PDB file of C-alpha atoms and ligand atoms in Angstrom:
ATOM      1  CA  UNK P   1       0.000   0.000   0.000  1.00  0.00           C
ATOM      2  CA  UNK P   2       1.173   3.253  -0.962  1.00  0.00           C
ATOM      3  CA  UNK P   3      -0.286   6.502   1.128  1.00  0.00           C
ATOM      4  CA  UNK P   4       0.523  10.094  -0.716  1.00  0.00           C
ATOM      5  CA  UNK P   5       0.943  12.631   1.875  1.00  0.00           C
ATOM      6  CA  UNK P   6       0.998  16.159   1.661  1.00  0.00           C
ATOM      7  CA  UNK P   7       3.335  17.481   3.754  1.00  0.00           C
ATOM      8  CA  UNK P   8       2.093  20.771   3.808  1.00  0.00           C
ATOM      9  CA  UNK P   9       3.976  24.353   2.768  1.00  0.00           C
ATOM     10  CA  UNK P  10       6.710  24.325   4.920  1.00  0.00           C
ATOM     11  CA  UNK P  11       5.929  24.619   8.783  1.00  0.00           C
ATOM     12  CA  UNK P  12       6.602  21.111  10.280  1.00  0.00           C
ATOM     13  CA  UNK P  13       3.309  21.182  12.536  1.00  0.00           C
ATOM     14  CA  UNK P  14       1.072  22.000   9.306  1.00  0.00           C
ATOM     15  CA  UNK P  15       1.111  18.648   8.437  1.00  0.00           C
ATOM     16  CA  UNK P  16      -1.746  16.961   9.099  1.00  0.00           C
ATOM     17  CA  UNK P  17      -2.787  14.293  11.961  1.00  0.00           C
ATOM     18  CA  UNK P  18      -3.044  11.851   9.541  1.00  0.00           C
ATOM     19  CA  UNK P  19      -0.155  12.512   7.045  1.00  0.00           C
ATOM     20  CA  UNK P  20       2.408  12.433  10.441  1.00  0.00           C
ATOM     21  CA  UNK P  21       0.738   8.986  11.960  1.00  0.00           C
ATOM     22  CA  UNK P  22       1.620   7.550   7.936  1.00  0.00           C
ATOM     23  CA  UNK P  23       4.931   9.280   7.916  1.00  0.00           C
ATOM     24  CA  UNK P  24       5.330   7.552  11.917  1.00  0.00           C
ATOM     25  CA  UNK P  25       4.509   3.976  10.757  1.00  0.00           C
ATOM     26  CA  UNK P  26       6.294   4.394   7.307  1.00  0.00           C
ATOM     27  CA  UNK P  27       8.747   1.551   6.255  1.00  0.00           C
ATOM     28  CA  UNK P  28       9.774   3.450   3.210  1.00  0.00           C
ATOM     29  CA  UNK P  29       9.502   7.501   2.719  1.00  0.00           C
ATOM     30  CA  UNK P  30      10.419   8.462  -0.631  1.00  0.00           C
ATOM     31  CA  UNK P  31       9.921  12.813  -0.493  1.00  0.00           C
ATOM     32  CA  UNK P  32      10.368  15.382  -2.566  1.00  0.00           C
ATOM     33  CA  UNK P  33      13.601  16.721  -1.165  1.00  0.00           C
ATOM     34  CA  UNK P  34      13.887  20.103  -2.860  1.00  0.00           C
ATOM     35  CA  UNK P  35      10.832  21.395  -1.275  1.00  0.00           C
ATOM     36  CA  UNK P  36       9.329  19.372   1.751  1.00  0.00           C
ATOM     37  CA  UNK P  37      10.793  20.549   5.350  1.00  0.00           C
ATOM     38  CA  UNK P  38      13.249  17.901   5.922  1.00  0.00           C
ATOM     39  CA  UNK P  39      12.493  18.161   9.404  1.00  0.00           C
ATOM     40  CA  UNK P  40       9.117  15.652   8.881  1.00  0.00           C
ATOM     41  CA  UNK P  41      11.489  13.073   8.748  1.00  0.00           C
ATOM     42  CA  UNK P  42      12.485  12.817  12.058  1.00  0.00           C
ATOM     43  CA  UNK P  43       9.044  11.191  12.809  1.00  0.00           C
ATOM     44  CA  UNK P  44      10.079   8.840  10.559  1.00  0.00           C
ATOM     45  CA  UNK P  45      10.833   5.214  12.655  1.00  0.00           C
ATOM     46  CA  UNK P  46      14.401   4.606  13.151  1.00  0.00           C
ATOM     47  CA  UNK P  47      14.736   1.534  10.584  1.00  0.00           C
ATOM     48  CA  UNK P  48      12.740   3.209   7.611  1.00  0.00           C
ATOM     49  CA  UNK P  49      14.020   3.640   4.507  1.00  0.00           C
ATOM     50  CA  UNK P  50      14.823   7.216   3.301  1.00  0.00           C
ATOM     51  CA  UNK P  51      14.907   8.278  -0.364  1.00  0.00           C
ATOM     52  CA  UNK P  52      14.314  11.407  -2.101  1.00  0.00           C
ATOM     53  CA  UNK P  53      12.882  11.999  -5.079  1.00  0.00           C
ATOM     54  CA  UNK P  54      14.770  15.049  -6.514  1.00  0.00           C
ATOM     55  CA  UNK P  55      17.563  12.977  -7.490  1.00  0.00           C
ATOM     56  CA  UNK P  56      15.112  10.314  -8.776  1.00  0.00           C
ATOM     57  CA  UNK P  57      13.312   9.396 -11.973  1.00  0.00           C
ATOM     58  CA  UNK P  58       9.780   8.448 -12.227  1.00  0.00           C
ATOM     59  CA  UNK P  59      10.667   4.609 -12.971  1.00  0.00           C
ATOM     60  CA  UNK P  60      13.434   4.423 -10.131  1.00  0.00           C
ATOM     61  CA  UNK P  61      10.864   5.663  -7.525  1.00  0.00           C
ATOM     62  CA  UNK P  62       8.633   2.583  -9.118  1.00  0.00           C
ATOM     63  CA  UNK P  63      11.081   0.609  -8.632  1.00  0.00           C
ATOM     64  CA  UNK P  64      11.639   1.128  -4.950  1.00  0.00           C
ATOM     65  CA  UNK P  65       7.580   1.082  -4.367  1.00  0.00           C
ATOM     66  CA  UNK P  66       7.616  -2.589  -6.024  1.00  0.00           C
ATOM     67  CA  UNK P  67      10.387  -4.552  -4.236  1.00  0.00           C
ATOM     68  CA  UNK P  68       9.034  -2.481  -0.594  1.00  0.00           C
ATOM     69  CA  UNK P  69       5.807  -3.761  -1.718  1.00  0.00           C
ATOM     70  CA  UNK P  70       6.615  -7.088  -2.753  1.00  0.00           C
ATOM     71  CA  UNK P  71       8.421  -7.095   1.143  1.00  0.00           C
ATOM     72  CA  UNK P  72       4.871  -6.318   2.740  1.00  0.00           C
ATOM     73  CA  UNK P  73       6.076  -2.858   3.497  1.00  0.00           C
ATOM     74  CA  UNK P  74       3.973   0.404   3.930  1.00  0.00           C
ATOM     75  CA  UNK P  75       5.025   3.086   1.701  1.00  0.00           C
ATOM     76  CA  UNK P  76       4.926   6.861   2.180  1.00  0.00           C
ATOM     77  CA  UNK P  77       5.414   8.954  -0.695  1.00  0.00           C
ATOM     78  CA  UNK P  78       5.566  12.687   0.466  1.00  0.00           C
ATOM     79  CA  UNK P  79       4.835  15.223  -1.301  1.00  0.00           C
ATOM     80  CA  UNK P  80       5.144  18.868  -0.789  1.00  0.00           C
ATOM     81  CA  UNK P  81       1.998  21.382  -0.393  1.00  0.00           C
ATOM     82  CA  UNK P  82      -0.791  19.422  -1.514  1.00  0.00           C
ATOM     83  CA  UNK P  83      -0.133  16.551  -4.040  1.00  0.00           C
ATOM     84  CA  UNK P  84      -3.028  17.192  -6.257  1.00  0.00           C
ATOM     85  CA  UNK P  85      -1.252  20.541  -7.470  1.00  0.00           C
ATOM     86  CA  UNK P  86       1.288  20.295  -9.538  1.00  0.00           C
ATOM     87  CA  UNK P  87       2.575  16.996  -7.448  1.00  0.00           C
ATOM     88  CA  UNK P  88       3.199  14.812 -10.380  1.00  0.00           C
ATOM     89  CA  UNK P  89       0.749  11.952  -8.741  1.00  0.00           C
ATOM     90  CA  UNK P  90      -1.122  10.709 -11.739  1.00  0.00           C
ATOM     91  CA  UNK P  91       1.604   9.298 -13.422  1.00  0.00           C
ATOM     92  CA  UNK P  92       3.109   7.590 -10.512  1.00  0.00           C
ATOM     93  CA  UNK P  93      -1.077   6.221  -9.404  1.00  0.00           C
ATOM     94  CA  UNK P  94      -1.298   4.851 -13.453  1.00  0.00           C
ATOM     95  CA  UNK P  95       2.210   3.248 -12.627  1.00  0.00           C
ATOM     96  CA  UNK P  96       0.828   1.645  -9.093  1.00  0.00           C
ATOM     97  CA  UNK P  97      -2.552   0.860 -10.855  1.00  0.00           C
ATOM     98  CA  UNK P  98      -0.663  -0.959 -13.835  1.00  0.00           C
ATOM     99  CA  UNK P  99       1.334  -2.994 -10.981  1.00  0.00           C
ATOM    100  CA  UNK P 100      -2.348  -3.715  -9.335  1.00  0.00           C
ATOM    101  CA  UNK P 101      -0.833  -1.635  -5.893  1.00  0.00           C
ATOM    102  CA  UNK P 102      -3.325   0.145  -4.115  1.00  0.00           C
ATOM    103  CA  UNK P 103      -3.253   3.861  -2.980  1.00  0.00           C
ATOM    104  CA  UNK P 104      -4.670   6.397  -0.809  1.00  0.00           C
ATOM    105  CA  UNK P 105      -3.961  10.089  -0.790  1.00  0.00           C
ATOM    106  CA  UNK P 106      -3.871  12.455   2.505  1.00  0.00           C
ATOM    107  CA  UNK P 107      -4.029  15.651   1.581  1.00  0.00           C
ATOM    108  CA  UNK P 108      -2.046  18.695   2.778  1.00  0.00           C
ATOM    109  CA  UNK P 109      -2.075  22.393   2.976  1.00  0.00           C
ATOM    110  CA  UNK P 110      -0.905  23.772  -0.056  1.00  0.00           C
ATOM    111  CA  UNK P 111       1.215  26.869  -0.307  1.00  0.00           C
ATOM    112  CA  UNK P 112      -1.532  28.739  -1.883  1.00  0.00           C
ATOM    113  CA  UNK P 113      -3.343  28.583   1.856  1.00  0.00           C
ATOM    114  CA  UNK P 114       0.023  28.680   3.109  1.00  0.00           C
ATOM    115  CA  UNK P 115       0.599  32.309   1.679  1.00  0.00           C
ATOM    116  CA  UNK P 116      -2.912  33.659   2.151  1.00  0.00           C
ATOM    117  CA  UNK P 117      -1.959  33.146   6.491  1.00  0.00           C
ATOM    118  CA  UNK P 118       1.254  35.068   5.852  1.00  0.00           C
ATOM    119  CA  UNK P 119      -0.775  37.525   4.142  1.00  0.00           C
ATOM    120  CA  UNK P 120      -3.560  37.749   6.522  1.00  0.00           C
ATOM    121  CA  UNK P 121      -5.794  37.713   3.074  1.00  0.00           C
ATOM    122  CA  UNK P 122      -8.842  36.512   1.925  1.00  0.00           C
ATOM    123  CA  UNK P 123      -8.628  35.368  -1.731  1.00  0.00           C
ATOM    124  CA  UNK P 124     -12.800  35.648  -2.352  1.00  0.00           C
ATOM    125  CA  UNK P 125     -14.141  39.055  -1.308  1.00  0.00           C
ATOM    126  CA  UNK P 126     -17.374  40.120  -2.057  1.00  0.00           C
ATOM    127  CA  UNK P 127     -17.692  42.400  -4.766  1.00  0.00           C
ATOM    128  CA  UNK P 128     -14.168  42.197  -5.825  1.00  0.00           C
ATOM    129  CA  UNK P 129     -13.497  38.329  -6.763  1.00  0.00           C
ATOM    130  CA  UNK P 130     -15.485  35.366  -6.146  1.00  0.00           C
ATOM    131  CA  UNK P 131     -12.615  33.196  -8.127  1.00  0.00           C
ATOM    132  CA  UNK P 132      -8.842  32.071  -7.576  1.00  0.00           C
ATOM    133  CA  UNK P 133      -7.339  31.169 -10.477  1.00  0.00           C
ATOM    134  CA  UNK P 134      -4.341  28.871  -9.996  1.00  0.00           C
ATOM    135  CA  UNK P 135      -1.684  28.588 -13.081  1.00  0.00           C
ATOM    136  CA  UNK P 136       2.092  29.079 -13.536  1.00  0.00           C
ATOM    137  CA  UNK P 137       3.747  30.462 -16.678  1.00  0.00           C
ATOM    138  CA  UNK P 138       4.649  27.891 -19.256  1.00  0.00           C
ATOM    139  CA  UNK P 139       8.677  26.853 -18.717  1.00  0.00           C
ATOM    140  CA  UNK P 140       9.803  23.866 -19.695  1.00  0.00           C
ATOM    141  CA  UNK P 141       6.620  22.067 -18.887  1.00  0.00           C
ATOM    142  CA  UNK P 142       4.294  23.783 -21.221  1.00  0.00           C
ATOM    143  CA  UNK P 143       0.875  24.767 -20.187  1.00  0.00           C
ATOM    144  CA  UNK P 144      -1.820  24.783 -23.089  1.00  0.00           C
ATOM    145  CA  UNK P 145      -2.458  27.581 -25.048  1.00  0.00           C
ATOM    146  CA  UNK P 146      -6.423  27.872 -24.152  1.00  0.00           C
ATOM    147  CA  UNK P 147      -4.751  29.022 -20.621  1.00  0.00           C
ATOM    148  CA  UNK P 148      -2.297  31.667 -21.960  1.00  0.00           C
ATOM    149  CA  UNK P 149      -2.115  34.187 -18.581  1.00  0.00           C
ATOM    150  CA  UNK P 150      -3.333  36.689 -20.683  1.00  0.00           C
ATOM    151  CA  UNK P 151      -6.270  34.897 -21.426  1.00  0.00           C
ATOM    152  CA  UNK P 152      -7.124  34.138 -17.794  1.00  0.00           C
ATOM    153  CA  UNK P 153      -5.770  37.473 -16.238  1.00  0.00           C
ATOM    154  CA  UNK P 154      -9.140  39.285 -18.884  1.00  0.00           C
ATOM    155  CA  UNK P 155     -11.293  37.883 -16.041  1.00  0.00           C
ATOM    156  CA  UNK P 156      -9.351  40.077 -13.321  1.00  0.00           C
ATOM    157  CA  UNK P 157     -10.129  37.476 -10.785  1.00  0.00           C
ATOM    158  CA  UNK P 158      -7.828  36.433  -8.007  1.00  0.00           C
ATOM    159  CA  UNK P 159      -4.864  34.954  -9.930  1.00  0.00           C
ATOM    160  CA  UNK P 160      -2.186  32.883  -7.978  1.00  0.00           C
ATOM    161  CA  UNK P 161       0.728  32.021  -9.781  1.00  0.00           C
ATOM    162  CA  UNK P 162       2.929  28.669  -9.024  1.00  0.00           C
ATOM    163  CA  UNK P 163       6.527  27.851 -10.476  1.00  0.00           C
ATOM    164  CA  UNK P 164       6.660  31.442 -12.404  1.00  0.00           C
ATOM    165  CA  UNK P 165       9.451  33.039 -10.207  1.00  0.00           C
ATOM    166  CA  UNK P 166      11.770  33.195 -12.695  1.00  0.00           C
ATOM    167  CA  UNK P 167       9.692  34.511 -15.394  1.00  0.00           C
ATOM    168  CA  UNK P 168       8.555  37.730 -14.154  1.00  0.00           C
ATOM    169  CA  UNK P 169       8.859  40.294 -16.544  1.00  0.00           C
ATOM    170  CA  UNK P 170       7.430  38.014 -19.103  1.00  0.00           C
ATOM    171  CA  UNK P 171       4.426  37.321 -16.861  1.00  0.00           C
ATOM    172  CA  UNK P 172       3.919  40.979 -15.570  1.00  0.00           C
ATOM    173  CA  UNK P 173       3.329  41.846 -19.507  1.00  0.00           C
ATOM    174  CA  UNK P 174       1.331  38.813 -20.123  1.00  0.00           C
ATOM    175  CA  UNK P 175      -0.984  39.929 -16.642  1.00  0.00           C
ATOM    176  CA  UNK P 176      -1.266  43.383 -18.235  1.00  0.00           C
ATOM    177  CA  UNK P 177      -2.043  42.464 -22.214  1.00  0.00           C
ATOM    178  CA  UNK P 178      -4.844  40.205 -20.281  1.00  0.00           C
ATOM    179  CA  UNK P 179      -6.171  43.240 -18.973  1.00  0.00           C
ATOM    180  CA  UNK P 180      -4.842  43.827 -15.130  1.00  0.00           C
ATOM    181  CA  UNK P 181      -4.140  47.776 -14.782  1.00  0.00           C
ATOM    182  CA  UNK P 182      -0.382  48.199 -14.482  1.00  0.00           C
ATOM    183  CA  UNK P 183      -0.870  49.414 -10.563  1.00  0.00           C
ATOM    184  CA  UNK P 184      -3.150  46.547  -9.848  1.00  0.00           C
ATOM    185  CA  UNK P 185      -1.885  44.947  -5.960  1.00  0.00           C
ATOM    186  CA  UNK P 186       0.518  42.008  -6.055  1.00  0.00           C
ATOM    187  CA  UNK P 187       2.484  40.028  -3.635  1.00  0.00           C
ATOM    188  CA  UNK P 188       5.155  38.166  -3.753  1.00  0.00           C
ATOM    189  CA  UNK P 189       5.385  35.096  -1.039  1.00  0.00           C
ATOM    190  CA  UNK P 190       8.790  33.869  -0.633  1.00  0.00           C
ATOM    191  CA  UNK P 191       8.993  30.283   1.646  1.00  0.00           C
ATOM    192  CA  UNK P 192       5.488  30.917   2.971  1.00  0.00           C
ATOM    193  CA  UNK P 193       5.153  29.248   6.493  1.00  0.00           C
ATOM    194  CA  UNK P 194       8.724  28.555   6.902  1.00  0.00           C
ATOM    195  CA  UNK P 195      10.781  30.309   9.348  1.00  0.00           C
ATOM    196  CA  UNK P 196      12.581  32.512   6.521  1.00  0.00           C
ATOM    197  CA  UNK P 197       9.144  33.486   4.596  1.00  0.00           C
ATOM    198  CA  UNK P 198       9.436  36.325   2.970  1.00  0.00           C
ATOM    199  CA  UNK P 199       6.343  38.824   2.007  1.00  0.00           C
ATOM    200  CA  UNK P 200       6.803  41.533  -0.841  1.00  0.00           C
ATOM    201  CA  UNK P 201       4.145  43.312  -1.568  1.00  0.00           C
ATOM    202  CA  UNK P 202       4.318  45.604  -4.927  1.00  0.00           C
ATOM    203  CA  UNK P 203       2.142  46.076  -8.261  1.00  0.00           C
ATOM    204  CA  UNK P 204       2.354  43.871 -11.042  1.00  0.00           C
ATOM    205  CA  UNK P 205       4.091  46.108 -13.357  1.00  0.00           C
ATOM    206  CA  UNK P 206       6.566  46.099 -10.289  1.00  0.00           C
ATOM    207  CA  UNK P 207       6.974  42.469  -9.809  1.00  0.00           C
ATOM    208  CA  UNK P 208       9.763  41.454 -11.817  1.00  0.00           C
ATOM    209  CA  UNK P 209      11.894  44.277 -10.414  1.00  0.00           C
ATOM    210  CA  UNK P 210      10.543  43.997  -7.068  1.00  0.00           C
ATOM    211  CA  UNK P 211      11.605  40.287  -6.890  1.00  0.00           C
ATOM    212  CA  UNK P 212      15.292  40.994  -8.013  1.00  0.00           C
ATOM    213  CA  UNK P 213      15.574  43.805  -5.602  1.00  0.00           C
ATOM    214  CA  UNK P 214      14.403  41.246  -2.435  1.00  0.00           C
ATOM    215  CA  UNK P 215      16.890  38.165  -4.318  1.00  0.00           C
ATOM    216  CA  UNK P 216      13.965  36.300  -5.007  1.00  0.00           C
ATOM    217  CA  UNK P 217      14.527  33.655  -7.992  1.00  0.00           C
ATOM    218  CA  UNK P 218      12.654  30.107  -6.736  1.00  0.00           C
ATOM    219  CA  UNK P 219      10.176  28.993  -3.997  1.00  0.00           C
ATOM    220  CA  UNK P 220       7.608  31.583  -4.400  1.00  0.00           C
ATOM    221  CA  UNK P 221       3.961  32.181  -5.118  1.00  0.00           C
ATOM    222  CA  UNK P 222       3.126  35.504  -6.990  1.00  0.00           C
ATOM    223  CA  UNK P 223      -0.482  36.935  -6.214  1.00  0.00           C
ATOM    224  CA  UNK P 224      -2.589  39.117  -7.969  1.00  0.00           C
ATOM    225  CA  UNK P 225      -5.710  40.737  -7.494  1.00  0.00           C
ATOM    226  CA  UNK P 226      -7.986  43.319  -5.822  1.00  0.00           C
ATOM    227  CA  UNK P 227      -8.218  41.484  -2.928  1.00  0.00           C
ATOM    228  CA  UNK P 228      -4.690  42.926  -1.923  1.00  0.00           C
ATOM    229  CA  UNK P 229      -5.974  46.142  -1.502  1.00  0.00           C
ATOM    230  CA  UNK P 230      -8.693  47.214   1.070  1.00  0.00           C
ATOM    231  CA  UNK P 231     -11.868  48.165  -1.229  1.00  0.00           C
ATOM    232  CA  UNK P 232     -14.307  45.207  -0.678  1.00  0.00           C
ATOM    233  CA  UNK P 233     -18.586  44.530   0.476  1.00  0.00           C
ATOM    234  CA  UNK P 234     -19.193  42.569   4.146  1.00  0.00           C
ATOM    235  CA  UNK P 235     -19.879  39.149   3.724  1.00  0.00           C
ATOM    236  CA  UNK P 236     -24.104  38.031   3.162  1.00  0.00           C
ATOM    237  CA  UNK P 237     -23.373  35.471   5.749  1.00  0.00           C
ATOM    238  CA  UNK P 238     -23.205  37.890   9.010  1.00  0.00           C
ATOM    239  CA  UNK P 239     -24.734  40.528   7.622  1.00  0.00           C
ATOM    240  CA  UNK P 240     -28.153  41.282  10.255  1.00  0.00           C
ATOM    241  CA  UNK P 241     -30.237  41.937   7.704  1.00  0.00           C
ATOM    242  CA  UNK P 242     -29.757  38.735   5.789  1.00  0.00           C
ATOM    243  CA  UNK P 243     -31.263  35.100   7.097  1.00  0.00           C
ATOM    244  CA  UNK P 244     -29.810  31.939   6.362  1.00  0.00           C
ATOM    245  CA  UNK P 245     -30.328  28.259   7.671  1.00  0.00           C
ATOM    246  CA  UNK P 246     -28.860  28.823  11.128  1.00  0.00           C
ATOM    247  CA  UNK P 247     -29.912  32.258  12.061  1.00  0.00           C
ATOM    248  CA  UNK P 248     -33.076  34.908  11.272  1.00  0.00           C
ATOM    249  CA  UNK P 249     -32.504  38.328   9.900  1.00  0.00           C
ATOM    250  CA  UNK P 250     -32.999  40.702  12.765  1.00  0.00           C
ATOM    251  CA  UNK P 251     -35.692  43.270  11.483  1.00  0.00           C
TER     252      UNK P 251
HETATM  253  N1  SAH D   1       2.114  20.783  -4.361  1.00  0.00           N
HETATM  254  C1  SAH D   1       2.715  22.058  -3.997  1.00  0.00           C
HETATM  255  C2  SAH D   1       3.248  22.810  -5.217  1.00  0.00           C
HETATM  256  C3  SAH D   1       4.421  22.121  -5.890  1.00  0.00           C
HETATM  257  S1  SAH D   1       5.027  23.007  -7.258  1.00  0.00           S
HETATM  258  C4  SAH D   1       1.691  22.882  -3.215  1.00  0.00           C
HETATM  259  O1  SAH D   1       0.545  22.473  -3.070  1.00  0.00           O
HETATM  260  O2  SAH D   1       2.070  23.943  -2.723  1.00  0.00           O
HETATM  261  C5  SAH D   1       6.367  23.886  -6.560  1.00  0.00           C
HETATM  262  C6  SAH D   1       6.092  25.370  -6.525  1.00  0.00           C
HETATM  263  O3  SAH D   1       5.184  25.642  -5.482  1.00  0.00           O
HETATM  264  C7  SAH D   1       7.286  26.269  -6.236  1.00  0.00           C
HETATM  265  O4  SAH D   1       7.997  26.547  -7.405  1.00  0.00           O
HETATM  266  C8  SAH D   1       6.610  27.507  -5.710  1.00  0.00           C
HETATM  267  O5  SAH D   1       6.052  28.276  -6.764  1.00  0.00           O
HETATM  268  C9  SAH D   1       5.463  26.912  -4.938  1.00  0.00           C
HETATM  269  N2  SAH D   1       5.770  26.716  -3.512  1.00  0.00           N
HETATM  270  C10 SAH D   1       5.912  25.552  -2.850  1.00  0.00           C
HETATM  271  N3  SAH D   1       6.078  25.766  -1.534  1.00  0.00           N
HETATM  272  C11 SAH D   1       6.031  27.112  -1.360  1.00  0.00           C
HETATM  273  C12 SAH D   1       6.075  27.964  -0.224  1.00  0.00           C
HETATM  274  N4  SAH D   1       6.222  27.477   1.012  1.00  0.00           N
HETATM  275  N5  SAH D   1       5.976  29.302  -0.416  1.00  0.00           N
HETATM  276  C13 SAH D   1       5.796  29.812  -1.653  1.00  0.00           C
HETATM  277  N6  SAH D   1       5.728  29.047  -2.766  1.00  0.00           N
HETATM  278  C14 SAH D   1       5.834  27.715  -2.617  1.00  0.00           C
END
């Protein structure tokens, strides 16, 4: 049995309950060393097996699942974040599936919660946007062409962008052709949750040059949107004059 845990954005303690009792019990942990704290392996049992993944190719991590499963092992494969964004899961669960290995996936806080805590934000305010739009600028992974960011930036929704870091003055362009106004808020989240996070706030036609002034090059979310700013309607749900299931409008 494999179990795909998220390990969460950084912060040991964000992992969750469940994701540290698998990593506890864990025979094998094969993690994604360039990004997961490294520190969630010391709840690892003494006689597991480490291995990580950055130095590791989609059929050698295969190969370590099959001969720990074929040795009744259990089998953590950790992930950073969240697996189900941009983990690179559905290749490895058609792999396990081929092999007839079954699979479970705990999930994990992603670092697009993890930098809305460090900025105290809320990505869906009323009146302003009702959306997050998660993408990343095409690199060497290309992303299709239906999804250019100009394309999704025309809706002027919340936009979080993944794995764009070093890309910025071609994606502060692309955010503006789209139809963002140049001084539209920004925010740059650098190691959100760890202990050296980093928060720059700018505009996005000031994102490529505020990330080079603060050394910023990998590990960081960029976020867009008018939900950086301060302009925004109170919520239905507490307003007094509005009744829902749990509570009557006073009159
Ligand atoms: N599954 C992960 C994302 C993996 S892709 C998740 O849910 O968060 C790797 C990219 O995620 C990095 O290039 C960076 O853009 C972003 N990232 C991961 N951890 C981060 C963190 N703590 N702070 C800011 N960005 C982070």
């Amino acid at each position: 049995m494999v179990h795909f845990v998220g390990a969460g954005s950084g912060a040991v303690d964000l992992i969750t309950v469940r994701g540290k009792n698998f990593l506890e019990n864990a025979d094998v942990i094969i993690y994604a060393g360039s990004l997961i704290n490294t520190e969630l392996l010391n709840y690892a049992k003494e006689e597991c097996e480490l291995y990580d993944s950055a130095k590791m190719t989609l059929e050698e991590v295969i190969d370590i699942i099959l001969k720990a499963e074929k040795e009744e092992k259990m089998i953590v494969r950790l992930h950073t974040g969240d697996p189900s964004i941009y983990g690179a899961i559905k290749e490895q669960m058609k792999e396990l599936d081929k092999h007839g290995i079954d699979y479970d996936v705990c999930p994990g806080v992603s670092s697009f919660c993890g930098a809305a805590a460090a900025l105290k934000a809320e990505y869906t305010l009323p009146d302003v946007s009702q959306t997050v739009i998660i993408s990343r600028m095409a690199g060497r992974t290309p992303v299709p062409e239906k999804e250019s960011i100009a394309s999704l930036a025309a809706h002027k929704a919340t936009m979080v962008l993944f794995l764009s870091t070093g890309l910025l003055n071609e994606l502060q362009t692309e955010l503006i052709r789209g139809g963002y106004s140049p001084d539209t808020p920004a925010a740059i989240v650098y190691k959100a949750t760890w202990d050296d996070e980093k928060i720059c706030r700018c505009t996005v036609s000031t994102l490529a040059e505020t990330a080079a002034a603060n050394n910023i090059t990998k590990t960081a979310l960029i976020t867009v949107g008018g939900f950086l700013g301060d302009t925004f309607e109170r919520s239905k749900l507490y307003d007094p004059s509005f009744s829902t299931e749990f509570r009557e409008a006073s009159k």
